[in-house]
Amino acid sequence: MASEIVYLNGDYMPLEEARIPVLDRGFIFGDGVYEVVPAYSRHLFRLPQHLKRLQHSLDGIRLPNPHSDDEWTKLTQELVARNAGDDQSIYYQVTRGVAKRAHEFPLNVKPTVFMMSNPLVTPPRAQIDQGVACITATDFRWLKCDLKSVSLLGNCLLKQMAVDAGAAEVVMFRDGYLTEASASNVFIVRNGVLLAPPKNHLVLPGITYDVIIEIANANKIPLELREISEHEVRTAEEIWVTSSTKEVLGVTKLDDEPVGEGKPGPLFRRMHAHYQEFKQAVMRRAA
Ligand code: PMP
């Protein structure tokens, strides 16, 4: 297979040839933001929503957007076309650029723009059918979790705790309330009602989170967005994690305790089927 093609500051090139200077503020400070957009059958899923969130992240770190939405769309389509595989996961990163190391923002520096494509690997059937195990942890990240910042050290430390415990994700609590997982949003079901924490500075506004809410509303699934206590999570009938690559997965074990009956619940199975239909419908419209 031809080598993976990436985009860096105006040019497409093989991954092996892409280089950035060591003084890039993304490397020195983690001073940048990113996005991940899934492409199914080479169609970009919810691109306008991802570009809107990218703008929100850039605004949050006071970095002017180097491209219009039209430009981003063309660059992304070109990257998808140049890479093998129909299902791709497109990663964007924008950093504040290269400058002498000093904390304050440099003047007149061009941002670094990097994009790459990875194969989009959605969960295997066994995971969908059997669910995944999660652990819990205190959310010790910063207070701007709504920004998709490349400063992901907190998320990496937390995810590694899950991996060390043989779990798929870490469900986090801050001051006794559910926030999210290290790379996913979290939904729970109690008394047949779907619950999720509201969007605020403590969670990433997931694109999949919005899809789940749209599907719930369209199918009259009772839904409440509100603060959820740790106790409510630990005694939930169902727990789900959602993200662009995981889509929606049932959590069947939390800290070694079974969730509900210990298998993906009825509302999960309904939502998973709706999600697949939703995706197919979007792709049919795009084709
Ligand atoms: N929260 C965090 C911390 C994440 O990293 C992700 C994945 N990007 C999500 C939630 C889910 O977001 P999305 O549905 O847009 O993939």
Short mmCIF file of C-alpha atoms and ligand atoms in Angstrom, two decimals:
data_model
loop_
_atom_site.label_atom_id
_atom_site.label_comp_id
_atom_site.label_asym_id
_atom_site.label_seq_id
_atom_site.Cartn_x
_atom_site.Cartn_y
_atom_site.Cartn_z
CA MET A 1 0.00 0.00 0.00
CA ALA A 2 1.22 3.50 -0.79
CA SER A 3 2.45 5.31 2.30
CA GLU A 4 0.04 7.44 4.25
CA ILE A 5 -0.28 10.99 2.95
CA VAL A 6 -0.48 13.87 5.41
CA TYR A 7 -0.99 17.62 5.01
CA LEU A 8 1.44 20.07 6.61
CA ASN A 9 1.33 23.84 6.13
CA GLY A 10 0.12 23.89 2.54
CA ASP A 11 1.60 20.66 1.19
CA TYR A 12 0.59 17.02 0.97
CA MET A 13 3.45 14.58 1.59
CA PRO A 14 4.18 11.06 2.87
CA LEU A 15 4.01 10.87 6.67
CA GLU A 16 7.71 10.01 6.88
CA GLU A 17 8.61 13.31 5.25
CA ALA A 18 6.52 15.56 7.50
CA ARG A 19 8.70 17.58 9.90
CA ILE A 20 8.10 20.44 12.29
CA PRO A 21 10.73 22.52 14.08
CA VAL A 22 11.36 21.64 17.74
CA LEU A 23 10.35 25.14 18.80
CA ASP A 24 6.78 24.58 17.60
CA ARG A 25 4.59 25.68 20.51
CA GLY A 26 2.58 22.50 20.10
CA PHE A 27 5.72 20.56 21.08
CA ILE A 28 7.01 23.02 23.69
CA PHE A 29 3.73 23.97 25.44
CA GLY A 30 0.98 21.79 24.04
CA ASP A 31 -0.27 25.14 22.70
CA GLY A 32 -2.72 24.00 20.08
CA VAL A 33 -6.05 22.36 19.38
CA TYR A 34 -7.22 19.39 17.34
CA GLU A 35 -10.21 17.69 15.80
CA VAL A 36 -11.03 14.15 14.70
CA VAL A 37 -13.55 13.70 11.88
CA PRO A 38 -14.75 10.27 10.76
CA ALA A 39 -15.17 9.52 7.06
CA TYR A 40 -17.45 6.60 6.22
CA SER A 41 -17.17 5.34 2.62
CA ARG A 42 -15.11 8.51 2.03
CA HIS A 43 -17.98 10.76 3.15
CA LEU A 44 -17.13 13.12 5.99
CA PHE A 45 -19.57 12.64 8.86
CA ARG A 46 -20.87 15.87 10.46
CA LEU A 47 -18.02 17.98 9.10
CA PRO A 48 -19.79 21.36 9.69
CA GLN A 49 -20.27 20.42 13.35
CA HIS A 50 -16.60 19.44 13.70
CA LEU A 51 -15.52 22.72 12.06
CA LYS A 52 -17.75 24.64 14.44
CA ARG A 53 -16.15 22.89 17.42
CA LEU A 54 -12.69 23.59 15.95
CA GLN A 55 -13.63 27.28 15.81
CA HIS A 56 -14.78 27.11 19.45
CA SER A 57 -11.46 25.53 20.48
CA LEU A 58 -9.44 28.11 18.50
CA ASP A 59 -11.48 30.97 20.00
CA GLY A 60 -10.88 29.45 23.44
CA ILE A 61 -7.11 29.68 23.01
CA ARG A 62 -7.27 33.00 21.12
CA LEU A 63 -5.78 31.62 17.92
CA PRO A 64 -7.24 32.96 14.65
CA ASN A 65 -8.58 30.22 12.41
CA PRO A 66 -6.05 29.79 9.57
CA HIS A 67 -8.76 28.56 7.17
CA SER A 68 -12.36 29.23 6.24
CA ASP A 69 -14.80 26.31 6.53
CA ASP A 70 -14.70 26.01 2.72
CA GLU A 71 -10.93 25.72 2.77
CA TRP A 72 -11.01 23.13 5.56
CA THR A 73 -13.60 21.16 3.62
CA LYS A 74 -11.51 21.13 0.44
CA LEU A 75 -8.29 20.25 2.31
CA THR A 76 -10.06 17.42 4.11
CA GLN A 77 -11.68 16.02 0.98
CA GLU A 78 -8.32 16.10 -0.77
CA LEU A 79 -6.64 14.28 2.12
CA VAL A 80 -9.33 11.59 2.11
CA ALA A 81 -8.95 11.19 -1.67
CA ARG A 82 -5.16 10.83 -1.40
CA ASN A 83 -5.32 8.10 1.25
CA ALA A 84 -6.25 4.44 0.92
CA GLY A 85 -9.26 2.97 2.69
CA ASP A 86 -12.89 4.01 2.46
CA ASP A 87 -13.37 4.50 6.20
CA GLN A 88 -10.88 7.01 7.57
CA SER A 89 -10.39 9.00 10.73
CA ILE A 90 -9.12 12.48 9.86
CA TYR A 91 -7.03 14.22 12.50
CA TYR A 92 -6.46 18.01 12.38
CA GLN A 93 -4.03 19.90 14.55
CA VAL A 94 -3.47 23.65 14.66
CA THR A 95 -0.75 25.03 16.91
CA ARG A 96 0.33 28.61 17.61
CA GLY A 97 3.40 28.02 15.44
CA VAL A 98 7.15 28.24 15.84
CA ALA A 99 8.71 30.89 18.10
CA LYS A 100 11.47 31.36 20.67
CA ARG A 101 10.32 29.73 23.89
CA ALA A 102 8.37 32.23 25.98
CA HIS A 103 5.00 31.63 27.60
CA GLU A 104 3.24 34.70 26.19
CA PHE A 105 1.83 34.52 22.68
CA PRO A 106 4.38 35.34 19.97
CA LEU A 107 3.56 38.14 17.53
CA ASN A 108 3.27 37.64 13.76
CA VAL A 109 3.77 33.89 13.84
CA LYS A 110 1.97 31.61 11.39
CA PRO A 111 0.08 28.74 12.98
CA THR A 112 1.17 25.20 12.14
CA VAL A 113 -1.55 23.24 10.36
CA PHE A 114 -1.24 19.46 10.25
CA MET A 115 -3.74 16.85 9.05
CA MET A 116 -3.42 13.07 8.83
CA SER A 117 -5.62 10.12 8.02
CA ASN A 118 -5.81 6.89 9.96
CA PRO A 119 -7.98 3.87 9.24
CA LEU A 120 -11.33 4.33 10.98
CA VAL A 121 -11.76 1.28 13.17
CA THR A 122 -15.20 1.03 14.72
CA PRO A 123 -15.79 -1.41 17.61
CA PRO A 124 -15.87 -5.13 16.77
CA ARG A 125 -19.21 -6.93 16.98
CA ALA A 126 -18.15 -8.74 20.19
CA GLN A 127 -17.68 -5.39 21.97
CA ILE A 128 -21.06 -4.15 20.80
CA ASP A 129 -22.75 -7.36 21.95
CA GLN A 130 -20.87 -7.87 25.22
CA GLY A 131 -20.08 -4.31 26.25
CA VAL A 132 -16.86 -3.05 27.80
CA ALA A 133 -15.43 -2.71 31.30
CA CYS A 134 -14.61 0.73 32.72
CA ILE A 135 -12.96 1.97 35.87
CA THR A 136 -13.64 5.26 37.64
CA ALA A 137 -11.31 8.06 38.71
CA THR A 138 -11.32 11.59 39.98
CA ASP A 139 -11.28 14.04 37.08
CA PHE A 140 -8.05 15.94 37.77
CA ARG A 141 -7.93 17.76 34.43
CA TRP A 142 -8.08 21.53 34.00
CA LEU A 143 -11.24 23.64 33.87
CA LYS A 144 -11.43 24.13 30.10
CA CYS A 145 -12.34 20.61 29.07
CA ASP A 146 -14.72 22.04 26.44
CA LEU A 147 -11.66 22.96 24.35
CA LYS A 148 -10.20 20.18 22.25
CA SER A 149 -6.69 21.08 23.37
CA VAL A 150 -3.67 19.00 22.37
CA SER A 151 -2.51 19.31 26.00
CA LEU A 152 -3.87 15.84 26.73
CA LEU A 153 -1.51 14.74 29.49
CA GLY A 154 -4.36 14.43 31.99
CA ASN A 155 -6.42 12.36 29.54
CA CYS A 156 -3.38 10.17 28.72
CA LEU A 157 -2.64 9.49 32.41
CA LEU A 158 -6.28 8.64 33.00
CA LYS A 159 -6.57 6.39 29.95
CA GLN A 160 -3.43 4.52 30.98
CA MET A 161 -5.04 3.83 34.38
CA ALA A 162 -7.88 2.15 32.48
CA VAL A 163 -5.49 0.17 30.27
CA ASP A 164 -3.48 -0.94 33.33
CA ALA A 165 -6.72 -2.22 34.86
CA GLY A 166 -7.69 -4.07 31.66
CA ALA A 167 -10.57 -1.63 31.10
CA ALA A 168 -11.68 0.23 27.98
CA GLU A 169 -12.23 3.65 29.54
CA VAL A 170 -12.18 5.63 32.75
CA VAL A 171 -15.42 7.26 33.87
CA MET A 172 -14.64 10.45 35.76
CA PHE A 173 -16.19 12.38 38.61
CA ARG A 174 -15.46 15.93 39.68
CA ASP A 175 -16.74 17.02 43.09
CA GLY A 176 -18.95 13.93 43.20
CA TYR A 177 -20.56 14.47 39.78
CA LEU A 178 -20.08 12.69 36.47
CA THR A 179 -18.08 14.57 33.85
CA GLU A 180 -17.01 12.29 30.98
CA ALA A 181 -14.45 9.58 30.12
CA SER A 182 -10.85 10.07 28.98
CA ALA A 183 -11.83 10.08 25.29
CA SER A 184 -15.61 9.73 25.29
CA ASN A 185 -18.80 11.22 26.67
CA VAL A 186 -20.89 9.21 29.11
CA PHE A 187 -24.64 8.58 29.20
CA ILE A 188 -26.55 6.59 31.81
CA VAL A 189 -30.05 5.14 32.00
CA ARG A 190 -32.13 5.29 35.20
CA ASN A 191 -35.79 4.31 35.41
CA GLY A 192 -35.81 4.11 31.62
CA VAL A 193 -34.70 7.74 31.29
CA LEU A 194 -31.54 8.57 29.37
CA LEU A 195 -29.36 11.00 31.33
CA ALA A 196 -26.21 12.92 30.43
CA PRO A 197 -24.30 15.79 32.01
CA PRO A 198 -25.05 19.15 30.37
CA LYS A 199 -22.50 20.77 28.06
CA ASN A 200 -20.26 23.09 30.02
CA HIS A 201 -16.55 23.78 30.61
CA LEU A 202 -16.10 20.38 32.32
CA VAL A 203 -16.79 18.21 29.28
CA LEU A 204 -15.93 18.10 25.62
CA PRO A 205 -19.03 18.91 23.54
CA GLY A 206 -19.03 15.57 21.72
CA ILE A 207 -20.30 15.42 18.16
CA THR A 208 -21.57 11.92 18.96
CA TYR A 209 -23.20 13.24 22.18
CA ASP A 210 -25.26 15.55 19.95
CA VAL A 211 -26.14 12.71 17.58
CA ILE A 212 -27.35 10.59 20.51
CA ILE A 213 -29.49 13.48 21.75
CA GLU A 214 -30.95 14.03 18.27
CA ILE A 215 -31.77 10.33 17.96
CA ALA A 216 -33.32 10.23 21.45
CA ASN A 217 -35.52 13.22 20.64
CA ALA A 218 -36.53 11.87 17.22
CA ASN A 219 -37.53 8.55 18.79
CA LYS A 220 -39.26 9.95 21.88
CA ILE A 221 -36.72 8.37 24.21
CA PRO A 222 -37.06 10.27 27.50
CA LEU A 223 -33.92 12.34 28.01
CA GLU A 224 -32.64 14.68 30.71
CA LEU A 225 -29.44 16.72 30.56
CA ARG A 226 -28.49 17.49 34.14
CA GLU A 227 -25.81 16.95 36.75
CA ILE A 228 -25.50 13.25 37.62
CA SER A 229 -24.15 12.15 40.98
CA GLU A 230 -21.59 9.40 41.43
CA HIS A 231 -24.22 7.36 43.29
CA GLU A 232 -26.58 7.62 40.31
CA VAL A 233 -23.84 6.34 37.99
CA ARG A 234 -22.94 3.45 40.28
CA THR A 235 -26.58 2.35 40.51
CA ALA A 236 -27.52 3.01 36.87
CA GLU A 237 -29.41 0.44 34.81
CA GLU A 238 -27.18 1.17 31.84
CA ILE A 239 -24.01 3.16 31.17
CA TRP A 240 -22.81 4.07 27.67
CA VAL A 241 -19.69 5.73 26.32
CA THR A 242 -19.86 7.63 23.04
CA SER A 243 -17.31 9.04 20.61
CA SER A 244 -16.76 9.42 16.88
CA THR A 245 -14.71 6.22 16.72
CA LYS A 246 -16.49 4.18 19.44
CA GLU A 247 -19.89 5.43 18.27
CA VAL A 248 -21.94 4.09 21.21
CA LEU A 249 -20.77 1.24 23.44
CA GLY A 250 -22.42 -0.33 26.47
CA VAL A 251 -20.45 -0.36 29.72
CA THR A 252 -21.19 -3.66 31.44
CA LYS A 253 -18.71 -3.48 34.32
CA LEU A 254 -17.75 -0.47 36.41
CA ASP A 255 -14.87 -0.98 38.86
CA ASP A 256 -15.49 -4.74 38.65
CA GLU A 257 -19.18 -4.41 39.54
CA PRO A 258 -21.74 -5.43 36.92
CA VAL A 259 -23.76 -2.56 35.44
CA GLY A 260 -27.47 -3.48 35.46
CA GLU A 261 -27.72 -7.11 34.38
CA GLY A 262 -24.06 -7.17 33.33
CA LYS A 263 -24.83 -7.02 29.61
CA PRO A 264 -25.71 -4.18 27.24
CA GLY A 265 -29.22 -3.03 28.11
CA PRO A 266 -32.37 -2.72 26.00
CA LEU A 267 -32.06 1.05 25.51
CA PHE A 268 -28.45 0.61 24.40
CA ARG A 269 -29.48 -1.96 21.79
CA ARG A 270 -32.19 0.38 20.53
CA MET A 271 -29.81 3.34 20.41
CA HIS A 272 -27.08 1.35 18.69
CA ALA A 273 -29.50 0.27 15.95
CA HIS A 274 -30.78 3.85 15.53
CA TYR A 275 -27.19 5.14 15.36
CA GLN A 276 -26.33 2.73 12.52
CA GLU A 277 -29.51 3.76 10.65
CA PHE A 278 -28.73 7.44 11.22
CA LYS A 279 -25.22 7.00 9.82
CA GLN A 280 -26.49 5.10 6.77
CA ALA A 281 -29.12 7.76 6.10
CA VAL A 282 -26.56 10.58 6.32
CA MET A 283 -24.22 8.71 3.99
CA ARG A 284 -27.02 7.97 1.50
CA ARG A 285 -27.87 11.69 1.40
CA ALA A 286 -24.18 12.57 0.88
CA ALA A 287 -23.67 10.03 -1.92
N1 PMP B 1 -14.67 13.62 25.52
C1 PMP B 1 -13.35 13.56 25.28
C2 PMP B 1 -12.40 13.94 26.36
C3 PMP B 1 -12.86 13.12 24.03
O1 PMP B 1 -11.55 13.06 23.78
C4 PMP B 1 -13.81 12.71 23.04
C5 PMP B 1 -13.34 12.17 21.71
N2 PMP B 1 -12.83 13.16 20.91
C6 PMP B 1 -15.18 12.81 23.32
C7 PMP B 1 -15.58 13.26 24.58
C8 PMP B 1 -16.22 12.45 22.28
O2 PMP B 1 -16.27 13.41 21.27
P1 PMP B 1 -16.75 13.04 19.79
O3 PMP B 1 -18.10 12.44 19.92
O4 PMP B 1 -16.78 14.34 19.08
O5 PMP B 1 -15.75 12.08 19.23
#
